Short mmCIF file of C-alpha atoms and ligand atoms in Angstrom, two decimals:
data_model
loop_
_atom_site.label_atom_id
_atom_site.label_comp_id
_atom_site.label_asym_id
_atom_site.label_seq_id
_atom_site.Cartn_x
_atom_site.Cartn_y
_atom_site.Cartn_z
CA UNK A 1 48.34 -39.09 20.89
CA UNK A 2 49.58 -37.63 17.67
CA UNK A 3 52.07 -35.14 17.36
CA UNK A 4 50.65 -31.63 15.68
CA UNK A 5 53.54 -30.02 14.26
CA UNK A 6 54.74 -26.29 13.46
CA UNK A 7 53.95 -25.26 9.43
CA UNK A 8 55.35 -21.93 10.00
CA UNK A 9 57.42 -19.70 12.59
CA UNK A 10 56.56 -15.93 11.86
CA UNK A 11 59.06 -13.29 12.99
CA UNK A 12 57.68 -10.30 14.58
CA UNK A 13 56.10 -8.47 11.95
CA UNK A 14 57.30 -4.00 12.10
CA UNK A 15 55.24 -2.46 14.44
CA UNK A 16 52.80 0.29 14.10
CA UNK A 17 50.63 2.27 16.66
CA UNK A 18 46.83 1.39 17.11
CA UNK A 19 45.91 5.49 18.35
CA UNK A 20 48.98 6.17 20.25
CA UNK A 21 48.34 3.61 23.18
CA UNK A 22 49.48 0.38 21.42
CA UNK A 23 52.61 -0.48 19.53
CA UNK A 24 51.77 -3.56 17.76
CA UNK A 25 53.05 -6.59 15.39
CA UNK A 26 49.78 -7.39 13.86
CA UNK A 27 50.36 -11.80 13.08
CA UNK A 28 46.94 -12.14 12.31
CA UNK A 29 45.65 -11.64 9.62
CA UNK A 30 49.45 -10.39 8.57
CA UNK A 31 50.25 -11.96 5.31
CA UNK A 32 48.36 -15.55 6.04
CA UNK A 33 45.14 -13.48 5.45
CA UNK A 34 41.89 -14.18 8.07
CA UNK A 35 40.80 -17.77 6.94
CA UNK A 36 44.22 -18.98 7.81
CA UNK A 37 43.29 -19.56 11.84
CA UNK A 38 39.01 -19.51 11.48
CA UNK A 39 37.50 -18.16 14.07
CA UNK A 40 41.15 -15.99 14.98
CA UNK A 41 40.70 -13.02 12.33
CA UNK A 42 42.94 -10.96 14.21
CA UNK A 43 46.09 -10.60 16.78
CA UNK A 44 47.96 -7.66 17.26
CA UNK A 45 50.96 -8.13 19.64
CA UNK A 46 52.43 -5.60 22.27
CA UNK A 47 55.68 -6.67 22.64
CA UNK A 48 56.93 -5.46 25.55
CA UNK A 49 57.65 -1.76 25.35
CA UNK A 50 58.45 1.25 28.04
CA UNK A 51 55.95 4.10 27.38
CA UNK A 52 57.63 7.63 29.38
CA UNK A 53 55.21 9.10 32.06
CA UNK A 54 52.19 11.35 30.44
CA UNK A 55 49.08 13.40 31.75
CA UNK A 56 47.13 11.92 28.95
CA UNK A 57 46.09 9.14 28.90
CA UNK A 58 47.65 7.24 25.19
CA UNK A 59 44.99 4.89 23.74
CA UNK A 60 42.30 4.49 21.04
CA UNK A 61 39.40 6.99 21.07
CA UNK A 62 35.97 5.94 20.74
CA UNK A 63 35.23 3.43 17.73
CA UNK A 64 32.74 0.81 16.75
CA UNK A 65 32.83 -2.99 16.50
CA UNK A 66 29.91 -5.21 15.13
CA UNK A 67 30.01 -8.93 14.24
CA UNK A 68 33.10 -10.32 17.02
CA UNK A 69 34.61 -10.57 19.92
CA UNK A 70 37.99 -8.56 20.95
CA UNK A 71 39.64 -10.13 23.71
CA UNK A 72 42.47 -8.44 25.60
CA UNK A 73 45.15 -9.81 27.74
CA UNK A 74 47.67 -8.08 30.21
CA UNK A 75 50.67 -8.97 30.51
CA UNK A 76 52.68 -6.03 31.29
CA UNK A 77 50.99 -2.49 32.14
CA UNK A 78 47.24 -1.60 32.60
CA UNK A 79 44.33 -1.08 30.23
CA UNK A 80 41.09 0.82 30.39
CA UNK A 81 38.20 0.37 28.58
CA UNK A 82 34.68 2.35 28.56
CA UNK A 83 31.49 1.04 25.68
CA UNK A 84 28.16 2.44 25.14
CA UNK A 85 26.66 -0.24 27.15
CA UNK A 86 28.16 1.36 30.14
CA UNK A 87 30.46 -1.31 31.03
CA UNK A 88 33.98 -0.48 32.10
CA UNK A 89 36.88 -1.96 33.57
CA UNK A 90 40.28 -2.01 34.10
CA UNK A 91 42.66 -4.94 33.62
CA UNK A 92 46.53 -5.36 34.67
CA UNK A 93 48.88 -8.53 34.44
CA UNK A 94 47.29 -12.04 33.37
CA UNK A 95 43.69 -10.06 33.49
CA UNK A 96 41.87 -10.44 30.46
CA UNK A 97 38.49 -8.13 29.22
CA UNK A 98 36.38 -10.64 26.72
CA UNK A 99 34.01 -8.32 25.17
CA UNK A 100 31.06 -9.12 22.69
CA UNK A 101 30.40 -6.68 19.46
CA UNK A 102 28.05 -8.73 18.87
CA UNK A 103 25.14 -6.49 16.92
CA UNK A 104 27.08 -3.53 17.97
CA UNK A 105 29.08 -1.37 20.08
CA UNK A 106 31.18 1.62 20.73
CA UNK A 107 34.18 1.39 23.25
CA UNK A 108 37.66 3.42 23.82
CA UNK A 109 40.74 1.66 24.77
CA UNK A 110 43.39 3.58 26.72
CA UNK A 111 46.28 3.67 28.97
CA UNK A 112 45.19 3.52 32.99
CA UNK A 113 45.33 6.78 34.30
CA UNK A 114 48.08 5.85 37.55
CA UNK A 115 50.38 3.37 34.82
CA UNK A 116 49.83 6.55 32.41
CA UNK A 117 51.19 9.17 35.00
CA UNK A 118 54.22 6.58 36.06
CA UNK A 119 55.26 5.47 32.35
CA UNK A 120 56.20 1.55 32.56
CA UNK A 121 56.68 -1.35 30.64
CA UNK A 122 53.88 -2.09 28.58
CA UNK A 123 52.72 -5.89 27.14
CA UNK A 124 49.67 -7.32 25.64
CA UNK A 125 48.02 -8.75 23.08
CA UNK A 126 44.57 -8.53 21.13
CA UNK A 127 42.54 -10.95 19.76
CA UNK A 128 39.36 -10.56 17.33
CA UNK A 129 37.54 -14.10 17.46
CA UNK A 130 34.90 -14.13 14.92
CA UNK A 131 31.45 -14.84 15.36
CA UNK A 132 29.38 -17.36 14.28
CA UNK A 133 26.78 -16.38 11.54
CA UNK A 134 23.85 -17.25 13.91
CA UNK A 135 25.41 -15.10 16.89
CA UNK A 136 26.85 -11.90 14.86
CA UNK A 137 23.68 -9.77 16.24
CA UNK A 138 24.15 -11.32 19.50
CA UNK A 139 23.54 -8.37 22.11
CA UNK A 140 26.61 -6.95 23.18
CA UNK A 141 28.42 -8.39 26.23
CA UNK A 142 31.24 -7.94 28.57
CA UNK A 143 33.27 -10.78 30.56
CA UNK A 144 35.63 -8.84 32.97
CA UNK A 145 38.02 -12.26 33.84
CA UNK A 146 40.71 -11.54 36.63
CA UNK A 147 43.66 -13.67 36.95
CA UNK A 148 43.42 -15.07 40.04
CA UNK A 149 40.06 -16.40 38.61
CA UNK A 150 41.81 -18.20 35.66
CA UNK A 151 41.80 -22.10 36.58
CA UNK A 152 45.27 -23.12 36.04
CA UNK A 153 46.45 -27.02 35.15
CA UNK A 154 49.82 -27.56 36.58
CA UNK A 155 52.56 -29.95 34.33
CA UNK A 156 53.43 -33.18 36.00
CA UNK A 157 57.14 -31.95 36.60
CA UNK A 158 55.45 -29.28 38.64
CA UNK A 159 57.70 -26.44 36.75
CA UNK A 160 54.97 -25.34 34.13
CA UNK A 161 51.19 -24.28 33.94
CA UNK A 162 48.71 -23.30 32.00
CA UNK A 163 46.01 -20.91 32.99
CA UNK A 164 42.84 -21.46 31.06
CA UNK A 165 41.42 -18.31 29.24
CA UNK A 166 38.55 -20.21 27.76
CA UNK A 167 37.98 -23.88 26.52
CA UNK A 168 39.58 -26.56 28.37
CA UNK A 169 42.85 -29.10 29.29
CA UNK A 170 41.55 -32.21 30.39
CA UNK A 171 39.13 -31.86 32.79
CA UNK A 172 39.82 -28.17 33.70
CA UNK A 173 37.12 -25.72 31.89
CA UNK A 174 37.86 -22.50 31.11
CA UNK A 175 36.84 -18.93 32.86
CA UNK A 176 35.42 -17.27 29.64
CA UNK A 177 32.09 -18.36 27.71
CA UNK A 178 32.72 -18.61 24.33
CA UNK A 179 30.07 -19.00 21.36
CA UNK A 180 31.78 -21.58 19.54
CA UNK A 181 34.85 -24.03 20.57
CA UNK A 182 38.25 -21.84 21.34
CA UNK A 183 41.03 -22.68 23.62
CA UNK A 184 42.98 -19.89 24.93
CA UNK A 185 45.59 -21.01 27.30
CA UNK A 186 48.13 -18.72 29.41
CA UNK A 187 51.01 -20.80 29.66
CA UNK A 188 54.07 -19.54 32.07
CA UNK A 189 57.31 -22.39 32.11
CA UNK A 190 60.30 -22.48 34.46
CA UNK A 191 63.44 -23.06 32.76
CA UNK A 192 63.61 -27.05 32.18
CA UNK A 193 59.50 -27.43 32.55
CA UNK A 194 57.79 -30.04 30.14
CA UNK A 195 54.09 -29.56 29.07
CA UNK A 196 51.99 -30.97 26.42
CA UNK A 197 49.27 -29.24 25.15
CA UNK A 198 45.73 -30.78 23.37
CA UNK A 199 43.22 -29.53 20.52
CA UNK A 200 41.10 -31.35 18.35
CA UNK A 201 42.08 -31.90 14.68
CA UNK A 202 41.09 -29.42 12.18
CA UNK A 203 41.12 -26.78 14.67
CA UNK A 204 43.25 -23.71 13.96
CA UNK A 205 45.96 -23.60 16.24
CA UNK A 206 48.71 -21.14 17.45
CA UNK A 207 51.10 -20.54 19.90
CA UNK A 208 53.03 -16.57 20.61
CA UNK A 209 56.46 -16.21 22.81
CA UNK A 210 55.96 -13.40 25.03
CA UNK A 211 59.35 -13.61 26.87
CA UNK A 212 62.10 -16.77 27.18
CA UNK A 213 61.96 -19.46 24.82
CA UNK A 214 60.67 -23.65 24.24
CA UNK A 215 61.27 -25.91 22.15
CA UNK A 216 58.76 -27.66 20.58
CA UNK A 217 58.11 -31.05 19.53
CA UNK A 218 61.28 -31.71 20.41
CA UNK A 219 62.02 -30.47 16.83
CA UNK A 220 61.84 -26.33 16.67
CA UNK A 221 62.78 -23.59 18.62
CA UNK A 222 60.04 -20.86 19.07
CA UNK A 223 62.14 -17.29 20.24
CA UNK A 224 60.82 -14.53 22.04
CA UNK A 225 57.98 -12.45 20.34
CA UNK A 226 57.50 -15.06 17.34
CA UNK A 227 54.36 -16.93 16.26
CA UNK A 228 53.72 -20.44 15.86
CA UNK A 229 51.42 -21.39 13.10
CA UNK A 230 50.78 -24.99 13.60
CA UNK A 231 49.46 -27.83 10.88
CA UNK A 232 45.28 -28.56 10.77
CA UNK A 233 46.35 -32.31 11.65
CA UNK A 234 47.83 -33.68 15.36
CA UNK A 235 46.68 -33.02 17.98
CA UNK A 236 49.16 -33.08 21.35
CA UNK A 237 51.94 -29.67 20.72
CA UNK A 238 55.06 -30.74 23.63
CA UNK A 239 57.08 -27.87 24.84
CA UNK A 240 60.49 -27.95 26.36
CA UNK A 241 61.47 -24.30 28.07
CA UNK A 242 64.94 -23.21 27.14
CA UNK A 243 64.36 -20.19 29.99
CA UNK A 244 61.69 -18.82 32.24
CA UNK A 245 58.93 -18.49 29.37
CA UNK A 246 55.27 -17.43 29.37
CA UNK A 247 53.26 -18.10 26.08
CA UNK A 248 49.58 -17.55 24.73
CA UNK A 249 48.03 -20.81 23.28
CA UNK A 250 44.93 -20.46 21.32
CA UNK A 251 43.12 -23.55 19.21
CA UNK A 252 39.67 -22.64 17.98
CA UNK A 253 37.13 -25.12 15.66
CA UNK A 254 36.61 -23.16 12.03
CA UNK A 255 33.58 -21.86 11.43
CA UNK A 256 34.29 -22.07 7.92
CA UNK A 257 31.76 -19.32 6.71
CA UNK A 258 32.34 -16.66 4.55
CA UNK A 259 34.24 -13.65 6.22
CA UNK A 260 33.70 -10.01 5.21
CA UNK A 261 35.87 -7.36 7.01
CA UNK A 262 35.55 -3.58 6.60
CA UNK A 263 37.61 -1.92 9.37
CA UNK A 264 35.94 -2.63 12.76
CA UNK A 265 33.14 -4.44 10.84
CA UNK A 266 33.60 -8.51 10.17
CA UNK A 267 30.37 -10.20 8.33
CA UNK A 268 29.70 -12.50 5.92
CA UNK A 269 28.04 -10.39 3.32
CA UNK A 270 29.18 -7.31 1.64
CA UNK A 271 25.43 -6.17 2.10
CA UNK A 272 25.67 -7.06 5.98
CA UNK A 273 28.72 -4.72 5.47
CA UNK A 274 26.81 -1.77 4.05
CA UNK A 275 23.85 -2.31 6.99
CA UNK A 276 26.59 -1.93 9.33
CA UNK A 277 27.50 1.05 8.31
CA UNK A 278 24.79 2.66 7.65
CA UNK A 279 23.53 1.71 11.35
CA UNK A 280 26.27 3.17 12.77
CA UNK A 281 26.06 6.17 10.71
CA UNK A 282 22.83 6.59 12.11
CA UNK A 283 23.22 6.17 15.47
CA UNK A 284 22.12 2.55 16.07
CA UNK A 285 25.74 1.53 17.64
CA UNK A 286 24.32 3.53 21.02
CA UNK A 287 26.23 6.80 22.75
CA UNK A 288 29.75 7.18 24.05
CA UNK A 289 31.29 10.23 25.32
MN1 MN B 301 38.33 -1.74 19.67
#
């Protein structure tokens, strides 16, 4: 085992509202820009927030996506979601929507109409994971995972665990399918708890506070709603809860190819860029009320 260590601790960054449903610190690509954490291009971050009781329901109206994957987790609060493939869902705490752009797609992101009507806290995070080159036009898919369908990998000391989003920890394999090599661990700690995480080398590798605190590597602290940014060498990341603490791990191989973002677009050509557009312009991304 070698130790992969921290390179940077990012503070949570001001928020800003994605529509009016989602109050986010955007860490990814923040000021590290999208090559930093290959195939990660994007996080945005809920931090926990209390949204009042409305009759509307807040969110993001509808809005294309070609060329990756957004991946949503619940923590706090629930989420709707309607594309123009007709898939729809709804996902509360530790439930997490997986959904493929792929060659294109129209969806709307909102606010659950019952957690709209009652107000409540309000937690999650986003995730764009980029496609590979060979998969951008990839129809368009959905992966509704629930949490009680997450395998989870308990810490020998019995007081931490780790449910797996997608990739794997030892021998446990993840719930999602993924098109290239990502780890995306959900890890909840009980004050005192011990666990040691594992990537490859080289991969890009990150780890977000959602609520308590760990140290890690016996070395840093890591405080509530801050990113880890962790070195391309190492492997094994320890962690040492401080209090009750629940964490998002995610470790992906690069794909190392070039990446072209316009808005809800992500390529590898500028002229891939103008295609996009233009097929959306025209119709091509489907139909969404
Ligand atoms: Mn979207």
């Amino acid at each position: 085992m070698k130790v992969r260590n921290i390179s940077s601790v990012i503070s949570p960054p001001p928020v800003h509202f994605v529509g009016d449903g989602f109050r986010v610190h955007n860490f990814i690509p923040g000021n590290m820009g999208m090559e930093r954490m290959d195939p990660f291009i994007m996080m945005d971050y809920n931090s926990k927030f209390y949204f009042t009781p409305s009759e509307r329901q807040r969110g993001v109206d509808v809005h294309p996506h070609r060329g990756f994957e957004t991946v949503t987790i619940a923590y706090k609060g629930k989420v709707a979601h309607h594309d123009s493939t007709g898939n729809s869902g709804v996902i509360g705490e530790g439930d997490v929507q997986w959904m493929t752009a792929g060659s294109g797609i129209l969806h709307k992101e909102y606010h659950e109409e019952e957690f709209s009507k009652r107000g409540g806290d309000f937690q999650m995070v986003q995730l764009w994971v980029n496609l590979p080159a060979e998969y951008k036009m990839t129809p368009p898919a959905y992966q509704a995972i629930k949490n009680k369908d997450i395998p989870v990998v308990v810490s020998e000391d019995g007081k931490a665990e780790a449910g797996i989003i997608a990739g794997h920890l030892g021998e446990t394999k993840g719930a999602a399918k993924t098109f290239s090599p990502v780890q995306l661990f959900n890890i909840r700690m009980q004050e005192g708890g011990t666990f040691t995480v594992s990537s490859p080398e080289d991969y890009s590798t990150g780890l977000l506070c959602l609520s308590g605190n760990v140290v890690v590597n016996d070395d840093k602290t890591l405080n509530e709603n801050h990113f880890a940014v962790f070195a391309k060498t190492g492997t094994d990341i320890t962690l040492r809860a401080t209090a009750d603490s629940v964490l998002l791990y995610l470790s992906g191989q690069p794909l190392r190819e070039p990446i072209v973002a316009h808005g809800p677009f992500v390529m590898n050509t500028h002229q891939q860029i103008s295609e996009a557009i233009a097929d959306y312009r025209s119709g091509r991304f489907g139909h969404l009320e």
